[in-house]
Amino acid sequence: MNGTRGGYAHCSTDEQDVVIQTEQLLALGAPENRIYIDRGFSGTTRRNRAGLDQALAAVWDGTVFTVTKFDRFARNMAEANDLLTDLSGRGVHFGLGASVYDWNDPFGRLFLQTLAMVAEFEANLGNLRTREGMALAKKNGKLKGKQPKLPEPARRSIRRRYAEGEVSLADLAVEYSVGRSTIHHIIHGAPETAR
């Protein structure tokens, strides 16, 4: 199929680079101004993926929505199904690398559903490994939870100064370069024991 292509690239962390994906999309015929990118968060769900929303909005009947790898597009079977159904309903084909798939073709649908299932399985397996690793680290005393934003001496000073009426909550937030909610928690929250 030689339809106009719109490309989508995604990387889970800021350290990852989408240069390779972008180069591949360009080589597949997606114009540079029609390649949309999401960086810095998981692709497990569609939430907060502005690049994906833009890419989906930039394709129309007869065009090809293109990704280099299925897991860059979706890692959730239900959302993949919804997105592919929507694209197909608008007459948009799905391009995976150089291949183009028709969601209305039983074999194309089976193949894409299988990829969605594998992508979700891999995401779930990664989450399981992370939880197991964190449980082991916690058991071995290497994971102690979220550390306070300010050291205990600063926290004591904040409580004392606020109790004496020396400064306001807002002034303390500015002075220590933290949010007002952090100062509020230090003043009104349960005191933390020293580690």
Short mmCIF file of C-alpha atoms in Angstrom, two decimals:
data_model
loop_
_atom_site.label_atom_id
_atom_site.label_comp_id
_atom_site.label_asym_id
_atom_site.label_seq_id
_atom_site.Cartn_x
_atom_site.Cartn_y
_atom_site.Cartn_z
CA MET A 1 0.00 0.00 0.00
CA ASN A 2 1.37 3.42 -0.94
CA GLY A 3 -0.92 5.62 1.15
CA THR A 4 0.38 8.69 2.93
CA ARG A 5 2.02 7.70 6.19
CA GLY A 6 1.80 9.25 9.62
CA GLY A 7 4.42 8.02 12.05
CA TYR A 8 4.49 7.53 15.79
CA ALA A 9 7.55 6.95 17.99
CA HIS A 10 7.64 6.36 21.73
CA CYS A 11 10.31 5.87 24.39
CA SER A 12 9.64 5.08 28.02
CA THR A 13 12.39 7.15 29.62
CA ASP A 14 14.07 10.44 28.81
CA GLU A 15 17.41 8.64 28.51
CA GLN A 16 16.18 6.50 25.67
CA ASP A 17 16.48 7.95 22.23
CA VAL A 18 13.89 7.94 19.48
CA VAL A 19 16.41 8.74 16.74
CA ILE A 20 16.41 5.16 15.43
CA GLN A 21 12.62 4.99 15.38
CA THR A 22 12.43 8.36 13.64
CA GLU A 23 15.02 7.34 11.02
CA GLN A 24 13.09 4.12 10.36
CA LEU A 25 9.81 6.02 10.01
CA LEU A 26 11.43 8.45 7.57
CA ALA A 27 12.80 5.52 5.56
CA LEU A 28 9.28 4.04 5.44
CA GLY A 29 7.98 7.25 3.87
CA ALA A 30 6.55 9.15 6.82
CA PRO A 31 7.33 12.86 6.31
CA GLU A 32 9.29 14.46 9.16
CA ASN A 33 6.44 16.86 9.95
CA ARG A 34 4.05 13.89 10.33
CA ILE A 35 6.08 11.94 12.89
CA TYR A 36 4.77 12.37 16.43
CA ILE A 37 6.75 11.44 19.53
CA ASP A 38 6.08 10.68 23.18
CA ARG A 39 8.99 10.63 25.64
CA GLY A 40 9.53 9.93 29.30
CA PHE A 41 6.75 7.63 30.48
CA SER A 42 5.43 4.14 30.10
CA GLY A 43 3.24 3.24 27.19
CA THR A 44 1.19 0.78 29.23
CA THR A 45 -1.87 3.00 28.91
CA ARG A 46 -2.93 5.77 26.56
CA ARG A 47 -3.15 8.37 29.36
CA ASN A 48 -0.97 11.47 28.91
CA ARG A 49 0.32 10.45 25.49
CA ALA A 50 -0.12 13.70 23.57
CA GLY A 51 2.11 12.49 20.74
CA LEU A 52 -0.13 9.46 20.19
CA ASP A 53 -3.24 11.65 20.24
CA GLN A 54 -1.67 13.97 17.65
CA ALA A 55 -0.59 11.04 15.45
CA LEU A 56 -4.08 9.53 15.58
CA ALA A 57 -5.64 12.87 14.69
CA ALA A 58 -3.24 13.38 11.77
CA VAL A 59 -4.37 10.34 9.74
CA TRP A 60 -7.45 10.01 7.56
CA ASP A 61 -9.11 7.65 5.09
CA GLY A 62 -6.49 6.01 2.89
CA THR A 63 -3.49 6.86 5.08
CA VAL A 64 -1.28 4.49 7.04
CA PHE A 65 -0.64 4.96 10.76
CA THR A 66 2.90 3.63 11.13
CA VAL A 67 5.05 2.43 14.04
CA THR A 68 8.34 0.57 14.04
CA LYS A 69 7.41 -1.86 16.84
CA PHE A 70 4.00 -2.79 18.19
CA ASP A 71 4.92 -2.18 21.83
CA ARG A 72 5.69 1.45 20.96
CA PHE A 73 2.01 1.76 19.99
CA ALA A 74 0.25 -0.15 22.77
CA ARG A 75 0.99 -2.50 25.66
CA ASN A 76 -2.59 -3.07 26.64
CA MET A 77 -4.87 -5.42 24.66
CA ALA A 78 -8.09 -3.53 25.31
CA GLU A 79 -6.65 -0.16 24.29
CA ALA A 80 -4.90 -1.65 21.24
CA ASN A 81 -8.24 -3.13 20.17
CA ASP A 82 -10.03 0.22 20.66
CA LEU A 83 -7.34 2.17 18.78
CA LEU A 84 -7.16 -0.27 15.88
CA THR A 85 -10.96 -0.41 15.63
CA ASP A 86 -11.10 3.40 15.53
CA LEU A 87 -8.38 3.62 12.87
CA SER A 88 -10.09 0.97 10.74
CA GLY A 89 -13.45 2.70 11.11
CA ARG A 90 -11.90 5.85 9.66
CA GLY A 91 -10.37 3.94 6.74
CA VAL A 92 -6.85 4.15 8.16
CA HIS A 93 -4.53 1.15 7.79
CA PHE A 94 -1.98 0.11 10.40
CA GLY A 95 1.65 -0.04 9.36
CA LEU A 96 4.12 -2.05 11.40
CA GLY A 97 7.51 -1.45 9.87
CA ALA A 98 7.22 -1.98 6.11
CA SER A 99 4.12 -4.19 6.44
CA VAL A 100 0.59 -2.82 6.35
CA TYR A 101 -2.26 -4.64 8.08
CA ASP A 102 -6.00 -4.42 7.58
CA TRP A 103 -7.89 -4.72 10.87
CA ASN A 104 -10.94 -5.95 8.95
CA ASP A 105 -9.01 -8.90 7.49
CA PRO A 106 -9.26 -11.93 9.84
CA PHE A 107 -5.57 -12.79 9.46
CA GLY A 108 -4.46 -9.17 9.93
CA ARG A 109 -6.65 -8.87 13.03
CA LEU A 110 -5.35 -12.16 14.48
CA PHE A 111 -1.74 -11.09 13.95
CA LEU A 112 -2.25 -7.65 15.56
CA GLN A 113 -4.23 -9.13 18.47
CA THR A 114 -1.39 -11.60 19.04
CA LEU A 115 1.14 -8.75 19.08
CA ALA A 116 -1.06 -6.84 21.54
CA MET A 117 -1.29 -9.91 23.78
CA VAL A 118 2.48 -10.39 23.74
CA ALA A 119 3.11 -6.66 24.40
CA GLU A 120 0.75 -6.72 27.41
CA PHE A 121 2.35 -9.94 28.70
CA GLU A 122 5.85 -8.39 28.45
CA ALA A 123 4.67 -5.24 30.27
CA ASN A 124 3.07 -7.34 33.02
CA LEU A 125 6.19 -9.49 33.31
CA GLY A 126 8.36 -6.36 33.65
CA ASN A 127 6.06 -5.02 36.38
CA LEU A 128 6.21 -8.35 38.21
CA ARG A 129 10.01 -8.36 38.09
CA THR A 130 10.11 -4.80 39.41
CA ARG A 131 7.81 -5.66 42.33
CA GLU A 132 9.84 -8.77 43.14
CA GLY A 133 13.09 -6.76 43.04
CA MET A 134 11.63 -4.09 45.31
CA ALA A 135 10.36 -6.71 47.78
CA LEU A 136 13.82 -8.29 47.92
CA ALA A 137 15.51 -4.90 48.37
CA LYS A 138 13.05 -4.03 51.16
CA LYS A 139 13.67 -7.39 52.84
CA ASN A 140 17.43 -6.75 52.72
CA GLY A 141 17.02 -3.23 54.12
CA LYS A 142 18.01 -1.50 50.89
CA LEU A 143 14.60 0.00 50.17
CA LYS A 144 13.36 2.28 52.89
CA GLY A 145 10.63 4.14 51.08
CA LYS A 146 10.51 7.75 50.09
CA GLN A 147 13.08 9.84 51.92
CA PRO A 148 12.10 13.24 53.39
CA LYS A 149 12.73 16.25 51.17
CA LEU A 150 14.46 18.07 54.01
CA PRO A 151 16.87 16.74 56.65
CA GLU A 152 15.63 16.37 60.23
CA PRO A 153 17.49 19.45 61.58
CA ALA A 154 15.75 21.64 59.00
CA ARG A 155 12.42 20.00 59.83
CA ARG A 156 12.90 20.73 63.56
CA SER A 157 13.80 24.35 62.78
CA ILE A 158 10.70 24.73 60.61
CA ARG A 159 8.42 23.37 63.36
CA ARG A 160 10.03 25.57 66.02
CA ARG A 161 9.98 28.77 63.95
CA TYR A 162 6.40 28.23 62.84
CA ALA A 163 5.22 27.45 66.40
CA GLU A 164 6.85 30.65 67.65
CA GLY A 165 5.05 32.66 64.95
CA GLU A 166 8.36 33.73 63.46
CA VAL A 167 7.42 32.92 59.85
CA SER A 168 4.44 31.90 57.78
CA LEU A 169 3.97 28.60 56.04
CA ALA A 170 4.35 30.32 52.64
CA ASP A 171 7.59 32.03 53.72
CA LEU A 172 9.05 28.71 54.85
CA ALA A 173 8.14 27.10 51.53
CA VAL A 174 10.00 29.82 49.64
CA GLU A 175 12.99 29.77 52.01
CA TYR A 176 13.46 26.00 51.73
CA SER A 177 12.49 25.80 48.03
CA VAL A 178 9.75 23.25 48.57
CA GLY A 179 6.00 23.25 48.09
CA ARG A 180 3.62 24.56 50.73
CA SER A 181 2.23 21.05 51.11
CA THR A 182 5.70 19.82 52.18
CA ILE A 183 5.91 22.49 54.87
CA HIS A 184 2.33 21.78 55.94
CA HIS A 185 3.15 18.08 56.30
CA ILE A 186 6.29 18.85 58.34
CA ILE A 187 4.34 21.13 60.71
CA HIS A 188 1.08 19.19 61.00
CA GLY A 189 2.07 15.64 60.04
CA ALA A 190 3.32 12.96 62.36
CA PRO A 191 6.97 13.54 63.25
CA GLU A 192 9.32 11.13 61.52
CA THR A 193 11.80 9.16 63.53
CA ALA A 194 15.45 9.61 62.65
CA ARG A 195 16.83 6.88 60.42
#
